[in-house]
CSV table of N, CA and C in Angstrom, one decimal:
chain,number,residue,atom,x,y,z
A,1,GLU,N,0.8,-1.2,0.0
A,1,GLU,CA,0.0,0.0,0.0
A,1,GLU,C,0.9,1.3,0.0
A,2,SER,N,2.0,1.2,-0.7
A,2,SER,CA,2.9,2.4,-0.8
A,2,SER,C,2.6,3.1,-2.0
A,3,TYR,N,1.4,3.8,-2.1
A,3,TYR,CA,0.9,4.4,-3.3
A,3,TYR,C,1.8,5.6,-3.7
A,4,LEU,N,2.1,6.4,-2.7
A,4,LEU,CA,3.0,7.6,-3.1
A,4,LEU,C,4.3,7.1,-3.6
A,5,ALA,N,4.9,6.2,-3.0
A,5,ALA,CA,6.2,5.6,-3.5
A,5,ALA,C,6.0,5.1,-5.0
A,6,ALA,N,4.9,4.4,-5.2
A,6,ALA,CA,4.7,3.9,-6.5
A,6,ALA,C,4.5,5.0,-7.5
A,7,ILE,N,3.8,6.1,-7.2
A,7,ILE,CA,3.6,7.2,-8.1
A,7,ILE,C,4.9,7.9,-8.3
A,8,ILE,N,5.8,8.0,-7.4
A,8,ILE,CA,7.1,8.6,-7.6
A,8,ILE,C,7.9,7.8,-8.5
A,9,LEU,N,7.8,6.5,-8.4
A,9,LEU,CA,8.5,5.6,-9.4
A,9,LEU,C,7.9,5.7,-10.8
A,10,MET,N,6.6,5.8,-10.9
A,10,MET,CA,6.0,6.0,-12.2
A,10,MET,C,6.4,7.3,-12.9
A,11,GLY,N,6.5,8.4,-12.1
A,11,GLY,CA,7.0,9.6,-12.6
A,11,GLY,C,8.5,9.5,-13.1
A,12,SER,N,9.3,8.7,-12.4
A,12,SER,CA,10.6,8.4,-12.8
A,12,SER,C,10.7,7.6,-14.1
A,13,ILE,N,9.8,6.6,-14.2
A,13,ILE,CA,9.7,5.8,-15.4
A,13,ILE,C,9.4,6.7,-16.6
A,14,LEU,N,8.4,7.6,-16.4
A,14,LEU,CA,8.0,8.5,-17.5
A,14,LEU,C,9.2,9.4,-17.9
A,15,GLU,N,9.9,9.9,-16.9
A,15,GLU,CA,11.0,10.8,-17.2
A,15,GLU,C,12.1,10.0,-17.9
A,16,GLY,N,12.4,8.8,-17.5
A,16,GLY,CA,13.4,8.0,-18.1
A,16,GLY,C,13.1,7.7,-19.6
A,17,VAL,N,11.8,7.3,-19.9
A,17,VAL,CA,11.5,7.0,-21.3
A,17,VAL,C,11.5,8.2,-22.2
A,18,LEU,N,11.1,9.4,-21.6
A,18,LEU,CA,11.1,10.6,-22.4
A,18,LEU,C,12.6,11.1,-22.6
A,19,LEU,N,13.4,10.9,-21.6
A,19,LEU,CA,14.8,11.3,-21.8
A,19,LEU,C,15.4,10.4,-22.8
A,20,ALA,N,15.1,9.1,-22.8
A,20,ALA,CA,15.6,8.2,-23.9
A,20,ALA,C,15.2,8.6,-25.3
A,21,ILE,N,14.0,9.0,-25.4
A,21,ILE,CA,13.5,9.4,-26.8
A,21,ILE,C,14.2,10.7,-27.2
A,22,VAL,N,14.4,11.7,-26.3
A,22,VAL,CA,15.1,12.9,-26.8
A,22,VAL,C,16.5,12.6,-27.1
A,23,GLN,N,17.1,11.6,-26.5
A,23,GLN,CA,18.5,11.2,-26.8
A,23,GLN,C,18.6,10.5,-28.1
A,24,MET,N,17.5,9.8,-28.4
A,24,MET,CA,17.5,9.1,-29.7
A,24,MET,C,17.3,10.1,-30.9
A,25,TYR,N,16.6,11.2,-30.6
A,25,TYR,CA,16.3,12.2,-31.7
A,25,TYR,C,16.7,13.5,-31.2
A,26,PRO,N,18.0,13.8,-30.9
A,26,PRO,CA,18.4,15.0,-30.3
A,26,PRO,C,18.1,16.3,-31.2
A,27,SER,N,18.3,16.1,-32.5
A,27,SER,CA,18.1,17.3,-33.4
A,27,SER,C,16.6,17.8,-33.3
A,28,LYS,N,15.7,16.8,-33.4
A,28,LYS,CA,14.3,17.2,-33.4
A,28,LYS,C,13.9,17.8,-32.0
A,29,ALA,N,14.4,17.1,-30.9
A,29,ALA,CA,14.1,17.6,-29.6
A,29,ALA,C,14.7,19.0,-29.4
A,30,ASN,N,15.9,19.3,-29.8
A,30,ASN,CA,16.5,20.6,-29.6
A,30,ASN,C,15.8,21.7,-30.4
A,31,GLN,N,15.2,21.3,-31.5
A,31,GLN,CA,14.5,22.3,-32.4
A,31,GLN,C,13.0,22.6,-31.9
A,32,ALA,N,12.6,21.8,-30.9
A,32,ALA,CA,11.2,22.0,-30.5
A,32,ALA,C,11.0,23.4,-29.8
A,33,PRO,N,9.9,24.0,-30.1
A,33,PRO,CA,9.7,25.4,-29.5
A,33,PRO,C,9.8,25.4,-28.0
A,34,SER,N,9.4,24.4,-27.3
A,34,SER,CA,9.5,24.3,-25.9
A,34,SER,C,10.8,23.8,-25.3
A,35,ALA,N,11.8,23.6,-26.1
A,35,ALA,CA,13.1,23.1,-25.6
A,35,ALA,C,13.6,24.2,-24.6
A,36,PRO,N,14.0,23.8,-23.5
A,36,PRO,CA,14.5,24.8,-22.5
A,36,PRO,C,15.8,25.4,-22.9
A,37,ARG,N,15.8,26.7,-22.6
A,37,ARG,CA,17.0,27.5,-23.0
A,37,ARG,C,17.7,28.2,-21.8
A,38,ASP,N,18.9,28.4,-22.0
A,38,ASP,CA,19.6,29.2,-20.9
A,38,ASP,C,19.5,30.7,-21.1
A,39,ASN,N,20.1,31.5,-20.4
A,39,ASN,CA,20.0,32.9,-20.4
A,39,ASN,C,20.4,33.5,-21.7
A,40,ASN,N,21.3,32.8,-22.5
A,40,ASN,CA,21.8,33.2,-23.8
A,40,ASN,C,20.9,32.7,-24.9
A,41,GLY,N,19.9,32.0,-24.7
A,41,GLY,CA,19.0,31.5,-25.7
A,41,GLY,C,19.5,30.2,-26.3
A,42,LYS,N,20.5,29.6,-25.7
A,42,LYS,CA,21.0,28.3,-26.2
A,42,LYS,C,20.2,27.2,-25.5
A,43,VAL,N,19.9,26.1,-26.3
A,43,VAL,CA,19.2,25.0,-25.7
A,43,VAL,C,20.1,24.3,-24.7
A,44,LYS,N,19.5,24.1,-23.5
A,44,LYS,CA,20.2,23.4,-22.4
A,44,LYS,C,20.5,22.0,-22.8
A,45,GLN,N,21.6,21.4,-22.1
A,45,GLN,CA,21.9,20.0,-22.3
A,45,GLN,C,20.8,19.2,-21.7
A,46,PHE,N,20.6,18.0,-22.2
A,46,PHE,CA,19.5,17.1,-21.8
A,46,PHE,C,19.5,16.9,-20.3
A,47,GLY,N,20.7,16.8,-19.7
A,47,GLY,CA,20.8,16.5,-18.3
A,47,GLY,C,20.2,17.6,-17.4
A,48,GLU,N,20.0,18.8,-18.0
A,48,GLU,CA,19.4,20.0,-17.3
A,48,GLU,C,17.9,20.1,-17.6
A,49,TRP,N,17.3,19.2,-18.4
A,49,TRP,CA,15.9,19.3,-18.6
A,49,TRP,C,15.2,18.6,-17.5
A,50,ASN,N,14.0,19.2,-17.1
A,50,ASN,CA,13.2,18.6,-16.1
A,50,ASN,C,12.0,17.8,-16.8
A,51,LEU,N,11.3,17.1,-16.0
A,51,LEU,CA,10.2,16.3,-16.5
A,51,LEU,C,9.2,17.2,-17.3
A,52,SER,N,8.9,18.4,-16.8
A,52,SER,CA,8.0,19.2,-17.6
A,52,SER,C,8.5,19.6,-19.0
A,53,ASN,N,9.8,19.9,-19.0
A,53,ASN,CA,10.4,20.2,-20.3
A,53,ASN,C,10.3,18.9,-21.3
A,54,LEU,N,10.6,17.8,-20.7
A,54,LEU,CA,10.5,16.5,-21.5
A,54,LEU,C,9.1,16.3,-22.1
A,55,ILE,N,8.2,16.5,-21.2
A,55,ILE,CA,6.8,16.3,-21.6
A,55,ILE,C,6.4,17.2,-22.8
A,56,ASN,N,6.7,18.5,-22.6
A,56,ASN,CA,6.3,19.5,-23.6
A,56,ASN,C,7.0,19.3,-24.9
A,57,VAL,N,8.3,19.0,-24.8
A,57,VAL,CA,9.1,18.7,-26.1
A,57,VAL,C,8.5,17.5,-26.8
A,58,ALA,N,8.3,16.4,-26.0
A,58,ALA,CA,7.7,15.2,-26.6
A,58,ALA,C,6.4,15.5,-27.4
A,59,HIS,N,5.6,16.3,-26.8
A,59,HIS,CA,4.4,16.7,-27.5
A,59,HIS,C,4.7,17.6,-28.7
A,60,ASP,N,5.5,18.6,-28.6
A,60,ASP,CA,5.9,19.4,-29.7
A,60,ASP,C,6.4,18.6,-30.9
A,61,CYS,N,7.2,17.6,-30.6
A,61,CYS,CA,7.8,16.7,-31.6
A,61,CYS,C,6.8,15.7,-32.2
A,62,GLY,N,5.6,15.6,-31.6
A,62,GLY,CA,4.6,14.7,-32.1
A,62,GLY,C,4.7,13.3,-31.5
A,63,TRP,N,5.5,13.2,-30.5
A,63,TRP,CA,5.7,11.9,-29.9
A,63,TRP,C,4.6,11.5,-28.8
A,64,LEU,N,4.0,12.6,-28.2
A,64,LEU,CA,2.9,12.4,-27.3
A,64,LEU,C,1.7,13.1,-27.8
A,65,GLN,N,0.5,12.5,-27.7
A,65,GLN,CA,-0.7,13.2,-28.1
A,65,GLN,C,-1.0,14.2,-27.0
A,66,LEU,N,-1.9,15.1,-27.3
A,66,LEU,CA,-2.3,16.2,-26.4
A,66,LEU,C,-2.8,15.7,-25.1
A,67,ASP,N,-3.7,14.7,-25.1
A,67,ASP,CA,-4.3,14.1,-23.9
A,67,ASP,C,-3.2,13.5,-23.0
A,68,VAL,N,-2.3,12.8,-23.6
A,68,VAL,CA,-1.2,12.2,-22.8
A,68,VAL,C,-0.3,13.3,-22.2
A,69,LYS,N,-0.1,14.3,-23.0
A,69,LYS,CA,0.7,15.5,-22.5
A,69,LYS,C,0.0,16.0,-21.2
A,70,LYS,N,-1.2,16.3,-21.3
A,70,LYS,CA,-2.0,16.9,-20.1
A,70,LYS,C,-1.9,15.9,-18.9
A,71,PHE,N,-2.2,14.7,-19.1
A,71,PHE,CA,-2.2,13.7,-18.0
A,71,PHE,C,-0.8,13.5,-17.5
A,72,SER,N,0.2,13.6,-18.3
A,72,SER,CA,1.6,13.5,-17.9
A,72,SER,C,2.0,14.6,-16.9
A,73,HIS,N,1.5,15.8,-17.2
A,73,HIS,CA,1.7,16.9,-16.3
A,73,HIS,C,1.0,16.7,-15.0
A,74,THR,N,-0.1,16.0,-15.0
A,74,THR,CA,-0.8,15.7,-13.7
A,74,THR,C,0.0,14.7,-12.9
A,75,LEU,N,0.5,13.6,-13.6
A,75,LEU,CA,1.4,12.7,-13.0
A,75,LEU,C,2.6,13.4,-12.4
A,76,ARG,N,3.2,14.3,-13.2
A,76,ARG,CA,4.4,15.1,-12.7
A,76,ARG,C,4.0,15.8,-11.4
A,77,GLU,N,2.8,16.4,-11.3
A,77,GLU,CA,2.4,17.1,-10.1
A,77,GLU,C,2.4,16.1,-8.9
A,78,TYR,N,1.8,14.9,-9.1
A,78,TYR,CA,1.8,14.0,-8.0
A,78,TYR,C,3.2,13.5,-7.7
A,79,ARG,N,4.0,13.3,-8.7
A,79,ARG,CA,5.4,12.8,-8.4
A,79,ARG,C,6.1,13.9,-7.5
A,80,ASN,N,5.7,15.2,-7.7
A,80,ASN,CA,6.4,16.2,-6.8
A,80,ASN,C,6.0,16.1,-5.4
A,81,LEU,N,5.1,15.2,-5.0
A,81,LEU,CA,4.7,14.9,-3.6
A,81,LEU,C,5.9,14.2,-2.9
A,82,VAL,N,7.0,13.9,-3.7
A,82,VAL,CA,8.2,13.3,-3.1
A,82,VAL,C,8.8,14.3,-2.1
A,83,HIS,N,8.5,15.6,-2.2
A,83,HIS,CA,9.0,16.6,-1.3
A,83,HIS,C,8.0,16.7,-0.1
A,84,PRO,N,8.4,16.3,1.1
A,84,PRO,CA,7.5,16.2,2.2
A,84,PRO,C,6.7,17.6,2.4
A,85,TRP,N,7.4,18.7,2.3
A,85,TRP,CA,6.7,20.0,2.5
A,85,TRP,C,5.6,20.2,1.4
A,86,GLU,N,5.8,19.7,0.2
A,86,GLU,CA,4.8,19.8,-0.8
A,86,GLU,C,3.6,19.0,-0.5
A,87,GLN,N,3.8,17.8,0.0
A,87,GLN,CA,2.7,16.9,0.4
A,87,GLN,C,1.9,17.5,1.5
A,88,ARG,N,2.7,18.1,2.5
A,88,ARG,CA,2.0,18.7,3.6
A,88,ARG,C,1.2,19.9,3.2
A,89,ALA,N,1.8,20.7,2.4
A,89,ALA,CA,1.1,21.9,2.0
A,89,ALA,C,-0.2,21.6,1.2
A,90,ARG,N,-0.1,20.6,0.4
A,90,ARG,CA,-1.2,20.2,-0.5
A,90,ARG,C,-2.2,19.3,0.3
A,91,ASN,N,-1.8,18.7,1.4
A,91,ASN,CA,-2.6,17.8,2.1
A,91,ASN,C,-3.2,16.7,1.3
A,92,GLU,N,-2.3,16.1,0.5
A,92,GLU,CA,-2.7,15.1,-0.4
A,92,GLU,C,-2.1,13.8,0.0
A,93,PHE,N,-2.9,12.7,-0.1
A,93,PHE,CA,-2.4,11.4,0.3
A,93,PHE,C,-3.0,10.4,-0.8
A,94,PRO,N,-2.2,10.2,-1.9
A,94,PRO,CA,-2.7,9.3,-2.9
A,94,PRO,C,-3.1,7.9,-2.4
A,95,ASP,N,-4.1,7.4,-3.1
A,95,ASP,CA,-4.6,6.1,-2.7
A,95,ASP,C,-4.4,5.1,-3.9
A,96,GLU,N,-4.9,4.0,-3.8
A,96,GLU,CA,-4.8,3.0,-4.8
A,96,GLU,C,-5.3,3.4,-6.2
A,97,ASP,N,-6.5,4.1,-6.1
A,97,ASP,CA,-7.1,4.6,-7.4
A,97,ASP,C,-6.2,5.6,-8.1
A,98,THR,N,-5.6,6.5,-7.3
A,98,THR,CA,-4.7,7.5,-7.9
A,98,THR,C,-3.5,6.8,-8.5
A,99,ALA,N,-2.9,5.8,-7.8
A,99,ALA,CA,-1.8,5.0,-8.4
A,99,ALA,C,-2.2,4.3,-9.7
A,100,ARG,N,-3.4,3.8,-9.7
A,100,ARG,CA,-3.8,3.1,-10.9
A,100,ARG,C,-4.0,4.1,-12.1
A,101,ILE,N,-4.5,5.2,-11.8
A,101,ILE,CA,-4.6,6.2,-12.9
A,101,ILE,C,-3.2,6.7,-13.4
A,102,CYS,N,-2.3,6.9,-12.4
A,102,CYS,CA,-1.0,7.3,-12.8
A,102,CYS,C,-0.3,6.2,-13.7
A,103,TRP,N,-0.6,4.9,-13.4
A,103,TRP,CA,0.0,3.8,-14.2
A,103,TRP,C,-0.5,3.9,-15.6
A,104,GLU,N,-1.8,4.2,-15.7
A,104,GLU,CA,-2.4,4.3,-17.1
A,104,GLU,C,-1.8,5.4,-17.9
A,105,VAL,N,-1.4,6.5,-17.2
A,105,VAL,CA,-0.7,7.6,-17.9
A,105,VAL,C,0.6,7.1,-18.4
A,106,VAL,N,1.4,6.4,-17.6
A,106,VAL,CA,2.7,5.9,-18.1
A,106,VAL,C,2.5,5.0,-19.3
A,107,ARG,N,1.5,4.1,-19.2
A,107,ARG,CA,1.2,3.2,-20.3
A,107,ARG,C,0.8,3.9,-21.6
A,108,ALA,N,0.0,5.0,-21.4
A,108,ALA,CA,-0.4,5.7,-22.6
A,108,ALA,C,0.8,6.4,-23.2
A,109,ALA,N,1.7,7.0,-22.4
A,109,ALA,CA,2.9,7.6,-22.9
A,109,ALA,C,3.7,6.6,-23.7
A,110,ILE,N,3.9,5.5,-23.1
A,110,ILE,CA,4.7,4.5,-23.8
A,110,ILE,C,4.1,4.0,-25.1
A,111,ASN,N,2.8,3.9,-25.0
A,111,ASN,CA,2.0,3.5,-26.3
A,111,ASN,C,2.3,4.6,-27.4
A,112,ASP,N,2.1,5.9,-27.0
A,112,ASP,CA,2.4,6.9,-28.0
A,112,ASP,C,3.8,6.9,-28.5
A,113,LEU,N,4.8,6.7,-27.7
A,113,LEU,CA,6.1,6.6,-28.1
A,113,LEU,C,6.4,5.4,-29.0
A,114,GLU,N,5.8,4.3,-28.7
A,114,GLU,CA,5.9,3.1,-29.5
A,114,GLU,C,5.4,3.3,-30.9
A,115,ILE,N,4.2,4.0,-31.0
A,115,ILE,CA,3.6,4.3,-32.3
A,115,ILE,C,4.6,5.1,-33.1
A,116,PHE,N,5.2,6.1,-32.5
A,116,PHE,CA,6.1,7.0,-33.2
A,116,PHE,C,7.3,6.2,-33.7
A,117,ILE,N,7.9,5.4,-32.8
A,117,ILE,CA,9.1,4.6,-33.1
A,117,ILE,C,8.8,3.6,-34.2
A,118,ARG,N,7.7,2.9,-34.2
A,118,ARG,CA,7.3,1.9,-35.2
A,118,ARG,C,7.1,2.6,-36.5
A,119,GLY,N,6.6,3.8,-36.5
A,119,GLY,CA,6.3,4.6,-37.7
A,119,GLY,C,7.5,5.1,-38.4
A,120,LYS,N,8.6,5.0,-37.7
A,120,LYS,CA,9.9,5.5,-38.3
A,120,LYS,C,10.5,4.6,-39.4
């Protein structure tokens, strides 16, 4: 019944697969309008991207559908409950249903990415 821990891991899975796809297609990822930039306007190195950046770029590149992008950001918000102060401030305690919903988001993202890769 470690639902929060499971959600944190699911967020990490999502981040890992999105990082893998941007590394597979670096030119396309770096050209995405939402690619994060430094103060000089240069695209940051992938190691400096956060999950929000990865989600937005994956959508810009056509790797994630809009619905998956939106739900992925929700999963990201729940993953941020890893910070005890954040969980306390939000007074949120994810349960089994929330964990199941988050798992479906991860599955949907992987499905979208698989469709893209197979289409290549």
